[in-house]
CSV table of C-alpha atoms in Angstrom, one decimal:
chain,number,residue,atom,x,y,z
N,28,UNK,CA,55.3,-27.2,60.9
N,29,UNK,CA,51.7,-26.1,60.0
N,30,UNK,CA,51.0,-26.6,56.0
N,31,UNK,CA,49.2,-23.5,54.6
N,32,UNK,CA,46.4,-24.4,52.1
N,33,UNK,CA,46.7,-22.3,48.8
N,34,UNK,CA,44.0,-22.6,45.7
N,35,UNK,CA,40.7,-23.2,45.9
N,36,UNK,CA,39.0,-25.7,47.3
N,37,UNK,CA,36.3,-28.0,45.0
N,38,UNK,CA,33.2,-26.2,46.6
N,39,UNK,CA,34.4,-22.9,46.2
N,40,UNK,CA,35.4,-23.7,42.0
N,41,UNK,CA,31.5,-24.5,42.0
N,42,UNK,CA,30.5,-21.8,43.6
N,43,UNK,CA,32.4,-19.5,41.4
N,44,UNK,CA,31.4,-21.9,38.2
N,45,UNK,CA,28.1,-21.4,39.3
N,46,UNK,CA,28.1,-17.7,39.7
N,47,UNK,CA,29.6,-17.5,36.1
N,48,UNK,CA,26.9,-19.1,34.6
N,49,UNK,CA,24.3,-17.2,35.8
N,50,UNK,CA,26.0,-14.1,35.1
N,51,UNK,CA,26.5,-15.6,31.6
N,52,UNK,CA,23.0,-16.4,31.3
N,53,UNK,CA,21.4,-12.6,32.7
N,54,UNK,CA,23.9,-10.9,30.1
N,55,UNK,CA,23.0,-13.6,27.3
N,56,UNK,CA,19.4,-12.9,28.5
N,57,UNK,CA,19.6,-9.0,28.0
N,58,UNK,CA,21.5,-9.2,25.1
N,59,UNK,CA,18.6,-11.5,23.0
N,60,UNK,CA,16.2,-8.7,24.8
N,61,UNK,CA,18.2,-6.1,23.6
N,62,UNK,CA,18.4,-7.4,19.9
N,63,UNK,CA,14.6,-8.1,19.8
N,64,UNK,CA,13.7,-4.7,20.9
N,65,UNK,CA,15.8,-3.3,18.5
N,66,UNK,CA,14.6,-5.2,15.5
N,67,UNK,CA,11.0,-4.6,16.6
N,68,UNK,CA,11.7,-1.0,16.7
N,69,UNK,CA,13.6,-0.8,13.3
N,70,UNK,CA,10.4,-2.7,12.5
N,71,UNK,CA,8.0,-0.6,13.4
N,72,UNK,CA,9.9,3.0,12.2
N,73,UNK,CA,9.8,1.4,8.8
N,74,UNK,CA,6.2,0.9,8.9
N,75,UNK,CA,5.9,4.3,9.7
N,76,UNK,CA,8.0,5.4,7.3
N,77,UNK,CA,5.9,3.4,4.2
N,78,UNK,CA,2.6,5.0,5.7
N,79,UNK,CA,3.7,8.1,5.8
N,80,UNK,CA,5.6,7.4,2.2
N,81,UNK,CA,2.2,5.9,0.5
N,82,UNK,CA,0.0,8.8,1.9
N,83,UNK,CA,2.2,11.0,0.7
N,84,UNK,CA,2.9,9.3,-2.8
N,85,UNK,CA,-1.1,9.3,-3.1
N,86,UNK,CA,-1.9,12.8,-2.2
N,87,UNK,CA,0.8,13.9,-4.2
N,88,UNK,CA,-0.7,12.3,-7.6
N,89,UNK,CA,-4.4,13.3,-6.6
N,90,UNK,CA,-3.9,16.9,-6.3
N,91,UNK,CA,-2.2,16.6,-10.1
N,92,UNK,CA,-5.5,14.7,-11.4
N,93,UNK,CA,-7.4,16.8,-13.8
N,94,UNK,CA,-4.5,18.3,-14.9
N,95,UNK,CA,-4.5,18.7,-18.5
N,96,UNK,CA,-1.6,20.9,-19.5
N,97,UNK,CA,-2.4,25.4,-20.3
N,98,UNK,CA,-5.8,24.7,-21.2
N,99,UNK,CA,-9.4,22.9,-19.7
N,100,UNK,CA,-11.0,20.1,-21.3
N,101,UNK,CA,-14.1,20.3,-22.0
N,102,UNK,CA,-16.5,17.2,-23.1
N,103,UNK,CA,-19.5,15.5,-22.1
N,104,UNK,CA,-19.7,13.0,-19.6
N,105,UNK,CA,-19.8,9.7,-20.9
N,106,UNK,CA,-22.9,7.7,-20.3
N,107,UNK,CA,-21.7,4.7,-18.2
N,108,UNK,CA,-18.2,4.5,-16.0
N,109,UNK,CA,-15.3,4.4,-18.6
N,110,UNK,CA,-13.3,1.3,-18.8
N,111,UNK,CA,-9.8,2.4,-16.9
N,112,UNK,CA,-7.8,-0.5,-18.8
N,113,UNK,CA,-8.8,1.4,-22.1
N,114,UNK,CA,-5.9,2.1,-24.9
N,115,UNK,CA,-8.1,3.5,-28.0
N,116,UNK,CA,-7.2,7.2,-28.4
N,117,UNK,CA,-11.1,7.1,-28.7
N,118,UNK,CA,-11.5,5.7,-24.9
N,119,UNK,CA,-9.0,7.8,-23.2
N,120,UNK,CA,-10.7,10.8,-25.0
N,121,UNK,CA,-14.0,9.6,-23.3
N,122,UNK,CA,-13.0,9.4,-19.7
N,123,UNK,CA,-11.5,12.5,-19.2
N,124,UNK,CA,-14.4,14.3,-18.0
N,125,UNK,CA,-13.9,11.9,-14.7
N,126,UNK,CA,-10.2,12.8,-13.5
N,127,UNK,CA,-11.0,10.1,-10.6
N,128,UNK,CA,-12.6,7.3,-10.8
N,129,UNK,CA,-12.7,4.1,-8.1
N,130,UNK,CA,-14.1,0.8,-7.1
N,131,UNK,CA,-15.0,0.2,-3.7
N,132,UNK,CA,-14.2,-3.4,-1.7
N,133,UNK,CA,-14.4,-5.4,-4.6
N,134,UNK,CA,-14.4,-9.2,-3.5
N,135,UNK,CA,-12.2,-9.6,-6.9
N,136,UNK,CA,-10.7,-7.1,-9.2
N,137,UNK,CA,-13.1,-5.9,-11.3
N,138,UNK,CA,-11.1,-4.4,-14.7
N,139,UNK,CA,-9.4,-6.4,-16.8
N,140,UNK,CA,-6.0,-5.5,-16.6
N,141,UNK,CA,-5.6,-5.8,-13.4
N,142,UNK,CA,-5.5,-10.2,-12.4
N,143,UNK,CA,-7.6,-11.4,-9.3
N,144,UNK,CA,-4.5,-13.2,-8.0
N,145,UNK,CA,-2.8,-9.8,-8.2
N,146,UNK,CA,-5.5,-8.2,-6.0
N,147,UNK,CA,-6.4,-8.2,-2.7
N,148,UNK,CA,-10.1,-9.1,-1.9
N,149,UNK,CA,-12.1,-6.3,0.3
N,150,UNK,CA,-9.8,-3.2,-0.5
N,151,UNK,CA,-10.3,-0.3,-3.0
N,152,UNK,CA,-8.9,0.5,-6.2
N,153,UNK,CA,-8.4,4.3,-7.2
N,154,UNK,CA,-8.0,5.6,-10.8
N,155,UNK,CA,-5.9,8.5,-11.8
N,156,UNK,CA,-6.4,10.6,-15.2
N,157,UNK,CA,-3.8,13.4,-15.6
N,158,UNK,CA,-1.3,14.9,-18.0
N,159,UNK,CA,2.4,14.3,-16.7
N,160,UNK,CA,4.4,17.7,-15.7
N,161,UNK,CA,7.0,16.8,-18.4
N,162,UNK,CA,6.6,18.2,-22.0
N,163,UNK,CA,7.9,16.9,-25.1
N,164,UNK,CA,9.4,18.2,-28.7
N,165,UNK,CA,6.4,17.2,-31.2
N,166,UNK,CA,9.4,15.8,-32.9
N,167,UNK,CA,10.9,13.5,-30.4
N,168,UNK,CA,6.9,11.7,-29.4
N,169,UNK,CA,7.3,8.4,-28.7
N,170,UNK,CA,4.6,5.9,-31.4
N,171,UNK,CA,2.3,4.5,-29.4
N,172,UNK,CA,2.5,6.7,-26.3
N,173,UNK,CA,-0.4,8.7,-25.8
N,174,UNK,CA,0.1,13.1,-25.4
N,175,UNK,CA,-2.1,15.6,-24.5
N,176,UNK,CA,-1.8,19.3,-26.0
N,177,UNK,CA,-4.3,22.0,-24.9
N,178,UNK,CA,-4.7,25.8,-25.1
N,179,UNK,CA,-7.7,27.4,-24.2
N,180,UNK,CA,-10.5,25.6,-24.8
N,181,UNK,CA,-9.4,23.2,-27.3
N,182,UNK,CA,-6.8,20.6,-26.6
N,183,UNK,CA,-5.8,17.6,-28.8
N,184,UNK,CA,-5.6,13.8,-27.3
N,185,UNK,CA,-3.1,11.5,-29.9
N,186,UNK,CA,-0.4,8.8,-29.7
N,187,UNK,CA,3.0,9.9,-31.0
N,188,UNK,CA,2.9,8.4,-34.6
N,189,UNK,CA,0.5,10.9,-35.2
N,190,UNK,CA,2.5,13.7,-34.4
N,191,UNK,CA,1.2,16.3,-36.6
N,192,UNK,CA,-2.2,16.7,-35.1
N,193,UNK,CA,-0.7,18.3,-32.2
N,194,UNK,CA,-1.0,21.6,-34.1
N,195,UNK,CA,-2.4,23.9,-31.2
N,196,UNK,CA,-0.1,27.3,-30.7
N,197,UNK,CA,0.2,29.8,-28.1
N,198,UNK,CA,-0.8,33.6,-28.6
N,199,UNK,CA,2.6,34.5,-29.7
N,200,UNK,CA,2.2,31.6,-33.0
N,201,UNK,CA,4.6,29.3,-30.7
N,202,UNK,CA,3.4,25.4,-30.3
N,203,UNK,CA,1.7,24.7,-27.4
N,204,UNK,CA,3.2,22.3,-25.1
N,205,UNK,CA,3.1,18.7,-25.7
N,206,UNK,CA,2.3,16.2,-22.2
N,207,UNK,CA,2.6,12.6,-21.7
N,208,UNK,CA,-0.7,11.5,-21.2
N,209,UNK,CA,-1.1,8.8,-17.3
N,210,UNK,CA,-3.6,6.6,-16.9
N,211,UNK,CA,-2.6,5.5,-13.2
N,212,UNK,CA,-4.0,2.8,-11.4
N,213,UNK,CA,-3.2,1.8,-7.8
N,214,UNK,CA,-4.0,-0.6,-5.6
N,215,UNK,CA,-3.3,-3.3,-3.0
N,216,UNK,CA,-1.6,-6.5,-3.9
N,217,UNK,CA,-1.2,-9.8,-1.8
N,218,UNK,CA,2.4,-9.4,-2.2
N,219,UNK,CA,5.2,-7.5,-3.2
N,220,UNK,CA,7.3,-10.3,-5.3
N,221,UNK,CA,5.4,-13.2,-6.6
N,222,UNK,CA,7.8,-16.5,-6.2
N,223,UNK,CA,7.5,-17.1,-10.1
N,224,UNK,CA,6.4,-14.6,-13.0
N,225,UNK,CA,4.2,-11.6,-12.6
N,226,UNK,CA,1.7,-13.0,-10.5
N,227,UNK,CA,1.3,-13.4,-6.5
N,228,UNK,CA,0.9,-17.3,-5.7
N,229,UNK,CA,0.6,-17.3,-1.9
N,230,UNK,CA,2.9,-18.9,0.9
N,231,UNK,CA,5.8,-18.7,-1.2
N,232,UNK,CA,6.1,-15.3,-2.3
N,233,UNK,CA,8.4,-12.6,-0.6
N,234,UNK,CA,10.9,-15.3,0.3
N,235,UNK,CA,7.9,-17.4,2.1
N,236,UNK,CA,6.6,-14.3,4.4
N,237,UNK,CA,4.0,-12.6,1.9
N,238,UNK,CA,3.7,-8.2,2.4
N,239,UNK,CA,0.5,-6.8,1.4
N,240,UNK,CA,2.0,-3.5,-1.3
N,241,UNK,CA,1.1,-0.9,-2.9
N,242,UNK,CA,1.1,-1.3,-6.3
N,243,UNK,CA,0.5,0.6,-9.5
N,244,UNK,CA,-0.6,0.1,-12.7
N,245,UNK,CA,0.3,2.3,-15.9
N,246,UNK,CA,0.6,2.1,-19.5
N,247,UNK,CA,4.2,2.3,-20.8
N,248,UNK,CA,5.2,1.9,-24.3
N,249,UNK,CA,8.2,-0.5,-25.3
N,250,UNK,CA,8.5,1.7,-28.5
N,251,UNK,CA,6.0,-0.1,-30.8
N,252,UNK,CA,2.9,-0.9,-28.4
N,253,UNK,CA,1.8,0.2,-25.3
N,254,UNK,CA,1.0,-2.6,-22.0
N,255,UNK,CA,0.2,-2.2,-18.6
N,256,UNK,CA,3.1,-2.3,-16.3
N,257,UNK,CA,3.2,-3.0,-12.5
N,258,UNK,CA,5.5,-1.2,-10.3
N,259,UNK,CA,5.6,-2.2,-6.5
N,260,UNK,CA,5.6,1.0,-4.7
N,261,UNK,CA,5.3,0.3,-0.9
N,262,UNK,CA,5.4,-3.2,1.1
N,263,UNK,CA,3.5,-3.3,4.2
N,264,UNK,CA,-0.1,-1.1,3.2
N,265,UNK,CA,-2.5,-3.4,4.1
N,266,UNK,CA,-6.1,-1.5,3.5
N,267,UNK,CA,-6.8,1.3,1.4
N,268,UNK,CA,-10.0,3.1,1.4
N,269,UNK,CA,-11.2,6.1,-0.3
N,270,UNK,CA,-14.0,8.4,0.0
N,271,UNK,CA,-14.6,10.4,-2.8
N,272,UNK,CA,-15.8,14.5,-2.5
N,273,UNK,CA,-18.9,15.6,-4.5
N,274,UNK,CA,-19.6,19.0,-5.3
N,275,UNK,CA,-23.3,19.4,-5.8
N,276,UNK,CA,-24.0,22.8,-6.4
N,277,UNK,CA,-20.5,23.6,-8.8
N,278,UNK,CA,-19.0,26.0,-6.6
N,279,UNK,CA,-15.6,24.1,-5.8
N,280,UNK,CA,-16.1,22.7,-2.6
N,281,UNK,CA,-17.3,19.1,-1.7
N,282,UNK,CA,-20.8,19.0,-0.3
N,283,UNK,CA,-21.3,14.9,0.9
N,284,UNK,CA,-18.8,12.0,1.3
N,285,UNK,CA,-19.2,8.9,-0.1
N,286,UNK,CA,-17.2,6.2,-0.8
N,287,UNK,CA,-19.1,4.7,-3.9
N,288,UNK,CA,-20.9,7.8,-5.9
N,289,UNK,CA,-24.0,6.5,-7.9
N,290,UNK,CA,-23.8,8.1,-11.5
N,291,UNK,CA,-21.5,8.9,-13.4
N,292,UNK,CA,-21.9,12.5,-13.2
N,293,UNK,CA,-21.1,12.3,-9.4
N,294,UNK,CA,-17.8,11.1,-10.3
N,295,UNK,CA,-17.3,14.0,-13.0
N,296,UNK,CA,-18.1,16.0,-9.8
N,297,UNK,CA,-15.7,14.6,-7.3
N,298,UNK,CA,-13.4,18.0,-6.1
N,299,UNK,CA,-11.5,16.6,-3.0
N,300,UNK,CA,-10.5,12.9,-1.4
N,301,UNK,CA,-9.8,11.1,1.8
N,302,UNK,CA,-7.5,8.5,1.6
N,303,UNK,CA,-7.3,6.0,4.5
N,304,UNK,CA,-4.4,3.5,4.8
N,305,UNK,CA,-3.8,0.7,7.1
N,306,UNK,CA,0.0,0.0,7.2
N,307,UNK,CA,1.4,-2.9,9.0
N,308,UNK,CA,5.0,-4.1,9.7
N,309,UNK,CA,6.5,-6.7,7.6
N,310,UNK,CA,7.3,-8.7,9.9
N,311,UNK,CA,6.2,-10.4,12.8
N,312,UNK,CA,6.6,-9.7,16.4
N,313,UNK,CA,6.9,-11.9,18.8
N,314,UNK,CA,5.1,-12.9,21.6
N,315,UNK,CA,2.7,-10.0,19.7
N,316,UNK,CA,-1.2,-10.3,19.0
N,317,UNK,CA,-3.5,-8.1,17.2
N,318,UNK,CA,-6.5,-7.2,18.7
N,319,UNK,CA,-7.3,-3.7,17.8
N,320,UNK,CA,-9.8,-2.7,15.6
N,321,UNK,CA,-8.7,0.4,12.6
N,322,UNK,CA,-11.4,3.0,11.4
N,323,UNK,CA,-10.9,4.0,8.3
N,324,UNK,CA,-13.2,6.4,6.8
N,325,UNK,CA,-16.9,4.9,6.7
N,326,UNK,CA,-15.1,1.2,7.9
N,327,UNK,CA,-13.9,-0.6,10.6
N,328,UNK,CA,-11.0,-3.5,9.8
N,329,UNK,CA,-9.8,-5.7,12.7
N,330,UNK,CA,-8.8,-7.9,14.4
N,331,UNK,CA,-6.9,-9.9,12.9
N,332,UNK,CA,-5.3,-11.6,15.6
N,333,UNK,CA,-2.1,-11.7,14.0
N,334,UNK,CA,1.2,-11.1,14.8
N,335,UNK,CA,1.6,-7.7,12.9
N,336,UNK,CA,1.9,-4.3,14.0
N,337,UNK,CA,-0.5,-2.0,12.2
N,338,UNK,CA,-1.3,1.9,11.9
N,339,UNK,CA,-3.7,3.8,10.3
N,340,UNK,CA,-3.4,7.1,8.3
N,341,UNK,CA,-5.8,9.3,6.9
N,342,UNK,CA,-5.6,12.3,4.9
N,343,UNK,CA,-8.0,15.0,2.9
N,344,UNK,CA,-6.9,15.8,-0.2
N,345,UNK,CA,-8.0,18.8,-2.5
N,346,UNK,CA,-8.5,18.1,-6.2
N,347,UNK,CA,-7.3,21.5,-7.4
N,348,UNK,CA,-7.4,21.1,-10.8
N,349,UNK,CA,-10.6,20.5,-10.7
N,350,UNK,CA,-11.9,22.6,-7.5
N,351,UNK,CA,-10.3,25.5,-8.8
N,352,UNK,CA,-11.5,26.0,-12.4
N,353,UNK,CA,-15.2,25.9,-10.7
N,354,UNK,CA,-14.1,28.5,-8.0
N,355,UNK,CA,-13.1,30.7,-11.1
């Protein structure tokens, strides 16, 4: 009687060992392709999202500079470029003929409140003078903050422990509003959180993977003095650049571009901006190199040969506070 062989035999187990593996390893395969793709894309809508976020955070505060509550300012230009780190009554009073001001591609930072180590070399810095949309009870005013009341043609520039000369009033005998007063300063920082204290070291901030941010600078008051505070506001802007409107001829409506205006009367003069931001992902990709070259404005940045994504955005914004009291 014949034996019939049942199993398998030692060849055929190898075969089918053989076949699992592979079939292991092409699944393993897409799956690791899968997960990379995924991150790189979750990467890369991010940095889309904080471009489009900072442009949008930047044009929003420009088309409020120059606002100075229900009434205009009116007051000499100051002979030289006012200090923006200023916290006199006397100084803030001075610069508000210049609702923007700016310093173009400064190798270092060149105001004092604002640390080199804090700042990154070759980008610009853009000023912000405004009153804040919020009012306040001349009873309820903060010490050392400073508030801005104006009616008309007069308007009154004080910190809070001098709260009685805030004594403007509307036509009906009512007081006249009372606004927080913004000095807002933004720029580009090497990081986003500095491995120890306030300022940005190098390798080891951001957990050892440094982000270029957006950062600002503005003076807030702890109840007895006022300090410049930092607020990261978006990780991954790597270059901001700003060109800056001139209207020549008073009517409202920029007549040249430039991104560095020469007198101080061009700045008092400045009706519209265009912002230019380079965002990049915060993190690498792999097996990714960066050869492109970005315009921005008047410049060219690239390549960096590195392993970040980057996009550029640019924007025109309209000062209307100021375009629109020339237009009247």
């Amino acid at each position: 009687m014949i034996k019939l062989q049942r199993g398998m035999s030692i060849v055929e187990l190898m075969i089918g060992l053989t076949i699992g593996i592979l079939m292991l390893v092409v699944l393993s395969s897409l799956l690791i392709d899968n997960t990379r793709a995924r991150a790189d894309l979750d990467n890369s809508m991010q940095q889309v999202e904080n471009g489009r976020y900072a442009m949008q955070l930047l044009a929003g505060e420009l088309r409020h500079a120059g606002y100075y509550g229900e009434g205009s300012i009116s007051g000499s230009t100051p002979a030289s470029l006012p200090d923006p780190c200023v916290t006199t009554v006397t100084g803030l009073k001075d610069a508000l003929p210049l609702p923007v001001q700016g310093y173009s591609q400064q190798a270092s930072s060149p105001i004092s409140c604002l640390p080199d180590a804090n700042f990154k070399s070759g980008t610009d810095i853009l000023v912000i003078r405004r009153a804040m949309t919020s009012t306040e009870l001349s009873g309820s005013l903060d010490n050392p903050t400073p508030y801005l009341q104006s009616m008309g043609s007069e308007f009154k520039l004080d910190v809070g422990s001098n709260a009685a000369s805030f004594s403007l009033t509307t036509k009906s005998g009512s007081a006249a509003p009372i606004h927080p007063f913004a000095v807002q300063i933004y720029f580009i920082s090497p990081c986003s959180k500095p491995a120890s204290g306030t300022a940005c070291s190098g390798a080891g901030d951001d957990g050892g993977f440094p982000r270029p941010t957006l950062k600002r600078l503005e003076l807030v008051s702890d109840g007895t003095t006022l300090a410049w505070t930092t607020t990261a506001l978006v990780e991954g802007v790597d270059q901001l650049r700003v060109q800056y409107g001139v209207d020549s001829d008073g009517d409202g409506a920029s007549d040249s571009y430039t991104a560095t205006p020469s007198t101080v009367s061009d700045w008092a003069n400045v009706t519209s901006v265009r912002l230019h931001l380079l965002a990049r992902n915060t993190r690498e990709t792999v097996g990714y190199q960066d050869t492109k070259t970005y315009s921005l404005g008047d410049i060219t940045v690239g390549p960096t040969n590195d392993k970040y994504k980057r996009h550029a955005y640019s924007e025109a914004v309209r000062l209307m506070n100021v375009s629109g009291r020339r237009e009247i």
